[in-house]
Coordinates of N, CA, C and O and ligand atoms in Angstrom, one line a residue:
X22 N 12.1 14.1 -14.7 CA 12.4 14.6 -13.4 C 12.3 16.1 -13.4 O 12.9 16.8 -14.2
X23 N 11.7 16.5 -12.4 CA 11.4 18.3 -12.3 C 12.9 18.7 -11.6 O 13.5 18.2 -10.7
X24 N 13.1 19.7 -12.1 CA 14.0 20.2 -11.9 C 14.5 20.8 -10.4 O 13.6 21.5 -9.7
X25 N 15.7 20.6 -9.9 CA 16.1 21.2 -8.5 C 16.1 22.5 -7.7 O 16.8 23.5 -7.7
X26 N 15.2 22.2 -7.0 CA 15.3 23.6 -6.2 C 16.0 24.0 -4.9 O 15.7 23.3 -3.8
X27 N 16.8 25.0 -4.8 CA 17.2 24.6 -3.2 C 16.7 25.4 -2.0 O 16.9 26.5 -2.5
X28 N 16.4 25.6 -1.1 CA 15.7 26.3 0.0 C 16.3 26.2 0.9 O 16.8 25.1 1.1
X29 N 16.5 27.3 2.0 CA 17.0 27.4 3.5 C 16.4 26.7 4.4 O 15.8 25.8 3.8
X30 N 16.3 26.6 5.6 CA 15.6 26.1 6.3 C 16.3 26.4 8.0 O 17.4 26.0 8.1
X31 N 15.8 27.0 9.1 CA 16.2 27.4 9.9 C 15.7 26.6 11.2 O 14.5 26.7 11.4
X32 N 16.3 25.8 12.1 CA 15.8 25.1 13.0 C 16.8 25.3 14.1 O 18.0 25.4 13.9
X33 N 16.1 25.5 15.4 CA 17.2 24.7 16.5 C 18.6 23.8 16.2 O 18.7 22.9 15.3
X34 N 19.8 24.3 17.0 CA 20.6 24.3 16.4 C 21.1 22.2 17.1 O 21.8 21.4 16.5
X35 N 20.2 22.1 18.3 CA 20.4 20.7 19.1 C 19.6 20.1 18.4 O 20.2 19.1 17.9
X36 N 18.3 20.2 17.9 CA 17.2 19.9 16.8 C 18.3 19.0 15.7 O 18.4 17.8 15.6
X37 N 19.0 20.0 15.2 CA 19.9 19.6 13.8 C 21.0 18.6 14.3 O 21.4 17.9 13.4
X38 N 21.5 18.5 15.3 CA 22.5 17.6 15.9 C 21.9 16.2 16.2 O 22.5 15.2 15.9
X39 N 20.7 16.3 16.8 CA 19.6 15.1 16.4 C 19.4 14.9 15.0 O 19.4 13.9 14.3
X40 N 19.1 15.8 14.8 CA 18.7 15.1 12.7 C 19.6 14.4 12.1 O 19.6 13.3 11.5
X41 N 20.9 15.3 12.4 CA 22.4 14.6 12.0 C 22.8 12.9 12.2 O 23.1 12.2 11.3
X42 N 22.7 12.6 13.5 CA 23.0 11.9 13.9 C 21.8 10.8 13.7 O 22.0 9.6 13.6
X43 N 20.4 11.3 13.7 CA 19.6 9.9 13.0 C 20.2 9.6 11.6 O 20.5 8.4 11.3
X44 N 20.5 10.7 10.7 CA 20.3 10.1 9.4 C 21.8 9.4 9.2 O 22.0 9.0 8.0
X45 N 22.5 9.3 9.9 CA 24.0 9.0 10.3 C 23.7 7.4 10.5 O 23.9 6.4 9.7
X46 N 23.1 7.3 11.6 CA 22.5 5.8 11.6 C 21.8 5.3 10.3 O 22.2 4.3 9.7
X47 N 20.7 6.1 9.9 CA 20.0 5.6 8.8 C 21.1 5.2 7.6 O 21.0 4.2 6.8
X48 N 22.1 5.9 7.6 CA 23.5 6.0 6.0 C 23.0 6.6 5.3 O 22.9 6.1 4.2
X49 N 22.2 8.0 5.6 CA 22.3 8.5 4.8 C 23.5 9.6 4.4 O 23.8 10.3 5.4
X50 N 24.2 9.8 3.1 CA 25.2 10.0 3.0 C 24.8 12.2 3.0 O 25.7 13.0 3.2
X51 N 23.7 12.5 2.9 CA 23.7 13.9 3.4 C 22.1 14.1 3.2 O 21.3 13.4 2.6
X52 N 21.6 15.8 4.1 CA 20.8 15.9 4.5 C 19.5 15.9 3.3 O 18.4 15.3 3.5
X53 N 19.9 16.4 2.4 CA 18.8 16.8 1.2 C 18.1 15.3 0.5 O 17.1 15.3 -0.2
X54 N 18.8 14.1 1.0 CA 18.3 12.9 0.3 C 17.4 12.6 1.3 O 16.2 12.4 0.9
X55 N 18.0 12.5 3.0 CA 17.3 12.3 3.8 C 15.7 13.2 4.1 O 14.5 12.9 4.2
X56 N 16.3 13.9 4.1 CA 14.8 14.9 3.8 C 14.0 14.9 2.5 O 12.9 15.2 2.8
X57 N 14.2 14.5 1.3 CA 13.5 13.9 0.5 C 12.6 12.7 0.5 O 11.6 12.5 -0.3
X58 N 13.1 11.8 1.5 CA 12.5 10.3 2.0 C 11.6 11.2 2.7 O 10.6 11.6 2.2
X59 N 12.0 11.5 3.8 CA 11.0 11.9 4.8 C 9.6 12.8 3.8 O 8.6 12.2 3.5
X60 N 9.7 13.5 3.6 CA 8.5 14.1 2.7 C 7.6 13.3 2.0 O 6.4 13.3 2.0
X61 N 8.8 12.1 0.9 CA 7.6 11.2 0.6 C 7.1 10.3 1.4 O 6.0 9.9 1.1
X62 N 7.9 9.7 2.6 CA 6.8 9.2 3.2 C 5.8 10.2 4.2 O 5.0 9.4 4.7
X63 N 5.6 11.3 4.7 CA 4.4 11.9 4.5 C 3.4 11.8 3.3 O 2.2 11.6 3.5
X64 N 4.1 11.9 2.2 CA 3.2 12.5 1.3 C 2.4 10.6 1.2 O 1.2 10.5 1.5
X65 N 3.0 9.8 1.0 CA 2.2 8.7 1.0 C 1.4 8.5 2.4 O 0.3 8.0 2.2
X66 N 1.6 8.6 3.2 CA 0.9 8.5 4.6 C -0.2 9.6 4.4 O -1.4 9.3 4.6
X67 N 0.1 10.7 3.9 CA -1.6 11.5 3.4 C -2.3 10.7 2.3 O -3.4 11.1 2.1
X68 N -2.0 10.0 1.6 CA -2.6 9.4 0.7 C -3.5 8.0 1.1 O -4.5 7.6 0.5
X69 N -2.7 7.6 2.4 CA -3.6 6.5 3.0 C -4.6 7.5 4.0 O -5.8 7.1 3.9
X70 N -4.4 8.5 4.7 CA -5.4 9.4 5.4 C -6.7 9.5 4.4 O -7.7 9.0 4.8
X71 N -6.7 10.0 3.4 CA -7.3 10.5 2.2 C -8.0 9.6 1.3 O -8.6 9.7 0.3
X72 N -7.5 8.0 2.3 CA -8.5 7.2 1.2 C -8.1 6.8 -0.4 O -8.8 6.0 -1.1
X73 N -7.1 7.5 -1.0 CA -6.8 7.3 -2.3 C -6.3 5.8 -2.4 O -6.0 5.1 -1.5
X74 N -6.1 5.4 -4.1 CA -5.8 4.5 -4.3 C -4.3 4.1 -3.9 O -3.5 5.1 -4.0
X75 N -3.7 3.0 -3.6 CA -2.3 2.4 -2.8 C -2.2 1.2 -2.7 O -3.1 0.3 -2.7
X76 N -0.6 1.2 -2.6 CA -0.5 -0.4 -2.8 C 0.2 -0.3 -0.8 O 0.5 0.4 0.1
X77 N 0.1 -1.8 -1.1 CA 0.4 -2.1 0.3 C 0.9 -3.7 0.5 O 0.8 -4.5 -0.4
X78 N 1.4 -4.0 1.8 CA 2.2 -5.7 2.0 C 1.6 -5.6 3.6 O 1.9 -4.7 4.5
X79 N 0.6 -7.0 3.8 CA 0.3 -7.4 4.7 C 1.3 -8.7 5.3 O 1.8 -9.5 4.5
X80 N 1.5 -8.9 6.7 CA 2.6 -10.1 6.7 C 1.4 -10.7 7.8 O 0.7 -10.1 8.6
X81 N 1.3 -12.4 7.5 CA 1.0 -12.9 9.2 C 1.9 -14.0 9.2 O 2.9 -14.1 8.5
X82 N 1.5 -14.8 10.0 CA 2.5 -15.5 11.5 C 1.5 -16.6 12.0 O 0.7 -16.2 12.8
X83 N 1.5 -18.1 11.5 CA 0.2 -18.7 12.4 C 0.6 -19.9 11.7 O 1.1 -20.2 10.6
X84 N -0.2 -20.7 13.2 CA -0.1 -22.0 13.0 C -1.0 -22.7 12.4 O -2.2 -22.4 12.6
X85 N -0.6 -23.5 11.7 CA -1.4 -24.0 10.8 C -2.4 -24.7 11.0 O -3.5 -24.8 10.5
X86 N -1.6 -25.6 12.1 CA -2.2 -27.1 13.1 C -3.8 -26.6 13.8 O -4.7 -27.2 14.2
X87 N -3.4 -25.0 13.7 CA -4.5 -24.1 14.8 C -6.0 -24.6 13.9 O -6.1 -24.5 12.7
X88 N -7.2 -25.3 14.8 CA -8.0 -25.4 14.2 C -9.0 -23.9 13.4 O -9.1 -22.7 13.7
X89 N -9.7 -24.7 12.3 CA -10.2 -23.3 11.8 C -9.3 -22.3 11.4 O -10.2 -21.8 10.8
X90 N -8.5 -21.7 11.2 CA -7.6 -20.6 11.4 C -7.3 -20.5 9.8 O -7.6 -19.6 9.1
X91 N -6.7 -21.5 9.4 CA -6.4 -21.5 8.1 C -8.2 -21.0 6.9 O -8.2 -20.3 5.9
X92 N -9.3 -21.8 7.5 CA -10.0 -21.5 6.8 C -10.3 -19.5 6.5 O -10.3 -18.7 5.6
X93 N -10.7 -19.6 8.7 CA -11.3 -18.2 8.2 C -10.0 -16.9 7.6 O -10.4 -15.8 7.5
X94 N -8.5 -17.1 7.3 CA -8.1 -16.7 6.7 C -8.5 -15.9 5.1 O -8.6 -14.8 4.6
X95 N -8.7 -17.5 4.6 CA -9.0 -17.8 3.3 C -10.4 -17.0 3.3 O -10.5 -16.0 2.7
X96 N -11.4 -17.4 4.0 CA -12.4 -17.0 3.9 C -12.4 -14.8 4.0 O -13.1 -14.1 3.4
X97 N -11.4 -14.4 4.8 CA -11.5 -13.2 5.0 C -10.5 -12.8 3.5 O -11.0 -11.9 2.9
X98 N -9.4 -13.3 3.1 CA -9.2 -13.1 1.8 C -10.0 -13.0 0.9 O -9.8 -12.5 -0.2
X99 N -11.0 -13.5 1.3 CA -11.7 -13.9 -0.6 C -12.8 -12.8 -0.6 O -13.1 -12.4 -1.7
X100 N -13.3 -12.3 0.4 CA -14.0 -11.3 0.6 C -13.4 -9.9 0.6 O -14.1 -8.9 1.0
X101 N -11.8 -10.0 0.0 CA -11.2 -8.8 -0.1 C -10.3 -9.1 -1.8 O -9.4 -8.7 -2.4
X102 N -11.0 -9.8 -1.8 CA -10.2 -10.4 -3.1 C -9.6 -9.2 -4.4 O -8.5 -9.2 -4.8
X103 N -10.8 -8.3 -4.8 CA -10.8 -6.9 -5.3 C -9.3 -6.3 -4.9 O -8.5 -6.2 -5.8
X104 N -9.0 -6.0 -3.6 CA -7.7 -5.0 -3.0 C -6.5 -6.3 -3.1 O -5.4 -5.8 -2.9
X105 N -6.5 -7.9 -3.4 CA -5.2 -8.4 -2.9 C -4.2 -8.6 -4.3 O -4.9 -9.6 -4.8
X106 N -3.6 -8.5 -4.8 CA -3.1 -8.9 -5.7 C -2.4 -10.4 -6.6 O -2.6 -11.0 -7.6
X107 N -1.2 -10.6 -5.0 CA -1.1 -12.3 -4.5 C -0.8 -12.2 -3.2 O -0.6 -11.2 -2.5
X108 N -0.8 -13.6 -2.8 CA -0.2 -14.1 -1.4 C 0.5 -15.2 -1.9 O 0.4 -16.1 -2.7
X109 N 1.4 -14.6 -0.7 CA 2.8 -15.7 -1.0 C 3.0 -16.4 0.5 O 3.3 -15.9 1.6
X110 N 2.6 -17.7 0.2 CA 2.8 -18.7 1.6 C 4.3 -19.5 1.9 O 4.9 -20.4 1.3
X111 N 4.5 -18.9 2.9 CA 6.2 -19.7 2.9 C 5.9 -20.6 4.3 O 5.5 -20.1 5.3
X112 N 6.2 -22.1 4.2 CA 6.0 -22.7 5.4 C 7.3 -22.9 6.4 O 8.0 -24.0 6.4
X113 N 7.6 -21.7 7.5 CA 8.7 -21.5 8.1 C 9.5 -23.0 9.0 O 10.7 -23.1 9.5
X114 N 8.1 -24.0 9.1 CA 8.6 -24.9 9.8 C 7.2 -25.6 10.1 O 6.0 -25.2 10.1
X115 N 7.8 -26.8 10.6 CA 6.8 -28.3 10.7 C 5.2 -27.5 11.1 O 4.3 -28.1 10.6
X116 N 5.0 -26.4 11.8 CA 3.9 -25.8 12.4 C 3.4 -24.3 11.7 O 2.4 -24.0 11.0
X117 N 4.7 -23.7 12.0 CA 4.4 -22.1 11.3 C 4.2 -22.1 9.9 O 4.5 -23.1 9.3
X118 N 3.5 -20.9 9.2 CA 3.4 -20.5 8.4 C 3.6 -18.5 8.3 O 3.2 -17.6 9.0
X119 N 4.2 -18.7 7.0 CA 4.7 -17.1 7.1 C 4.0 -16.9 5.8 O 4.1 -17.7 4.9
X120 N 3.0 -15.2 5.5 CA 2.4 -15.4 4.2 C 2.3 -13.9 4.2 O 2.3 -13.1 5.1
X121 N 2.4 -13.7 3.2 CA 2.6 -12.1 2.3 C 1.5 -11.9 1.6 O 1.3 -12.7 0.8
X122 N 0.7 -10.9 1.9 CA -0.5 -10.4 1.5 C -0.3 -8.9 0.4 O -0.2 -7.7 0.7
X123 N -0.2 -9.3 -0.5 CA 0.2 -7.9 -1.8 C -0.9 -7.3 -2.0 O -1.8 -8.1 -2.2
X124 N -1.3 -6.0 -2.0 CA -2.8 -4.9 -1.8 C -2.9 -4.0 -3.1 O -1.9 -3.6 -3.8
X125 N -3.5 -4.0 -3.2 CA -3.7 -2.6 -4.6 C -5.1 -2.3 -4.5 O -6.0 -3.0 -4.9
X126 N -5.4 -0.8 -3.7 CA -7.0 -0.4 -3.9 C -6.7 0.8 -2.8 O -5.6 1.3 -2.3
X127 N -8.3 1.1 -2.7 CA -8.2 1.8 -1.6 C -8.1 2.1 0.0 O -8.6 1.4 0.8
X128 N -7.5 2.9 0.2 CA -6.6 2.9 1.7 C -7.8 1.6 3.1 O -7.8 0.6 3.9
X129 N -8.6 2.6 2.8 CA -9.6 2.1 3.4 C -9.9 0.5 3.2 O -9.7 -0.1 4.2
X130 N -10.2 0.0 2.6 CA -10.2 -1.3 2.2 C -9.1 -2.3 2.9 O -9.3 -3.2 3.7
X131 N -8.1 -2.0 2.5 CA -6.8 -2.5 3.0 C -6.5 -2.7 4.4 O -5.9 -3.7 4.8
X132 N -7.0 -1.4 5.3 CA -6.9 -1.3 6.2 C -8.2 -2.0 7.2 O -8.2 -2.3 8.4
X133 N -9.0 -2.2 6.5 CA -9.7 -3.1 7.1 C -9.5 -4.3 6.7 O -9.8 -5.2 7.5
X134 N -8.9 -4.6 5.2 CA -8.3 -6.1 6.0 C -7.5 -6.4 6.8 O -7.6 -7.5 7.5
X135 N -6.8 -5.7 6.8 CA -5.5 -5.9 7.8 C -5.7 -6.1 9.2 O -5.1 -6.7 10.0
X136 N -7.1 -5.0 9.4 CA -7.9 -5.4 10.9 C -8.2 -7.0 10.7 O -7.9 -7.8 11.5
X137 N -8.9 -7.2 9.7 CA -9.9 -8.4 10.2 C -9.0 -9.5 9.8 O -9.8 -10.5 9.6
X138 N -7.5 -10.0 9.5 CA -6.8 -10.6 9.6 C -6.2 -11.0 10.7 O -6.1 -12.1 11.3
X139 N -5.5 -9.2 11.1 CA -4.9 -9.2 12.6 C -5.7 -10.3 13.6 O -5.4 -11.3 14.2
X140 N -7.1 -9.5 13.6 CA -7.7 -10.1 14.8 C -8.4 -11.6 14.7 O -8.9 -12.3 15.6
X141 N -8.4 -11.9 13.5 CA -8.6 -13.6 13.7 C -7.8 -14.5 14.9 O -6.6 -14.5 14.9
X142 N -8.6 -15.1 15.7 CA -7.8 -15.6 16.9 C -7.0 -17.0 16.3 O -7.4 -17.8 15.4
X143 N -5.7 -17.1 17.0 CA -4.3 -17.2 17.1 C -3.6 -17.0 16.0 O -2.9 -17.8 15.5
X144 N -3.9 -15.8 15.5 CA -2.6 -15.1 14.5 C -1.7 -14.1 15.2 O -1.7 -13.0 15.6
X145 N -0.5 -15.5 15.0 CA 0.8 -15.0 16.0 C 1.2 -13.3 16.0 O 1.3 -12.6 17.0
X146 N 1.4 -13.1 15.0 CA 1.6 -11.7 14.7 C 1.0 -11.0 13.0 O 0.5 -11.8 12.1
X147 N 1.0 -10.2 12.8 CA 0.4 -9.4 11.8 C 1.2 -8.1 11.7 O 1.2 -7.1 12.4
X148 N 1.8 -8.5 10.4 CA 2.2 -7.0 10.1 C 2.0 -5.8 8.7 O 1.9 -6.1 7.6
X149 N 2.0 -4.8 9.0 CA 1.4 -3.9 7.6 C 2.6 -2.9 7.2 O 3.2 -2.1 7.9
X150 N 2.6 -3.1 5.8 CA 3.4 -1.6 5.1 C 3.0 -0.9 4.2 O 3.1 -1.2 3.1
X151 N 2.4 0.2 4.7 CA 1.8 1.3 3.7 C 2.8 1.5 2.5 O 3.9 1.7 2.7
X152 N 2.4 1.4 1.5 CA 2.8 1.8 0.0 C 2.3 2.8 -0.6 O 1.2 3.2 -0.3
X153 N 3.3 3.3 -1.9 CA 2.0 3.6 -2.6 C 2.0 3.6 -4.3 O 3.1 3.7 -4.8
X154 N 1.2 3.5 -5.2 CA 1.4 3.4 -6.6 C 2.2 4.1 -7.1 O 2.6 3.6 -8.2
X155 N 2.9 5.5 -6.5 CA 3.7 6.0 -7.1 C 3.0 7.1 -8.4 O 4.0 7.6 -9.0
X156 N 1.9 7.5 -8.9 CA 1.2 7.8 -9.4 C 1.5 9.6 -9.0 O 1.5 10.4 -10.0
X157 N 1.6 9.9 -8.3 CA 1.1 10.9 -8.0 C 2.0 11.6 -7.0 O 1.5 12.6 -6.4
X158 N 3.5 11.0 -6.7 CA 4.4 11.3 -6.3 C 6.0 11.4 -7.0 O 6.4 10.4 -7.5
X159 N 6.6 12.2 -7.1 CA 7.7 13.1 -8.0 C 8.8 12.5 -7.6 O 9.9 12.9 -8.1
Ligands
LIG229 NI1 2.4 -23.3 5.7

């Protein structure tokens, strides 16, 4: 761990009454942790801008009964097979299916699967969480 540095920082004083009170909700217990999060998730959010390598969690939402649906899934998985690591299929009920898509590659890659998943017709919902390897963050 690199060593602590501390710095001022001068903002609007209603600014800081807002900051206060988000990171209050969030629990965070004071400002310097909370602003630590915040930085690295920029710094990971430049890292997906930038195309570098990142991990990531795709979620969908779909019926199974839906014809076709399940194939072209599989079929748009397998053509990303390189970036997924596993998928985890949980069957939420007699119809739904709920499945976790685990990513490792580049930003770009990912994010186009996540397009061409999202938009397969009747996928209930689709959701994404930028990650990152951790490689290159302190
Ligand atoms: Ni299922």
């Amino acid at each position: 761990m690199s060593k602590l540095v501390r710095f001022g920082v001068s903002l609007e004083e209603d600014l800081l009454v807002k900051f206060d009170r988000h990171i209050k909700q969030k629990k965070y217990t004071n400002r310097s942790e909370a602003l630590r999060d915040m930085i690295r998730d920029e710094l990971v959010k430049k890292e997906w801008t930038e195309n570098k390598e990142v991990t990531g969690a795709i979620t969908l939402v779909y019926d199974h009964h839906t014809r076709e649906l399940v194939t072209k899934v599989l079929d748009v998985q397998h053509d990303y097979h390189e970036c997924i690591l596993s998928t985890q299929h949980i069957h939420l009920d007699h119809r739904n299916c709920f499945e976790i898509v685990v990513t490792k590659g580049k930003s770009k890659d990912i994010e186009e699967l996540y397009q061409k998943l999202k938009s397969i017709k009747s996928v209930k919902h689709a959701g994404f969480m930028m990650a990152t390897q951790g490689k290159d963050l302190p």
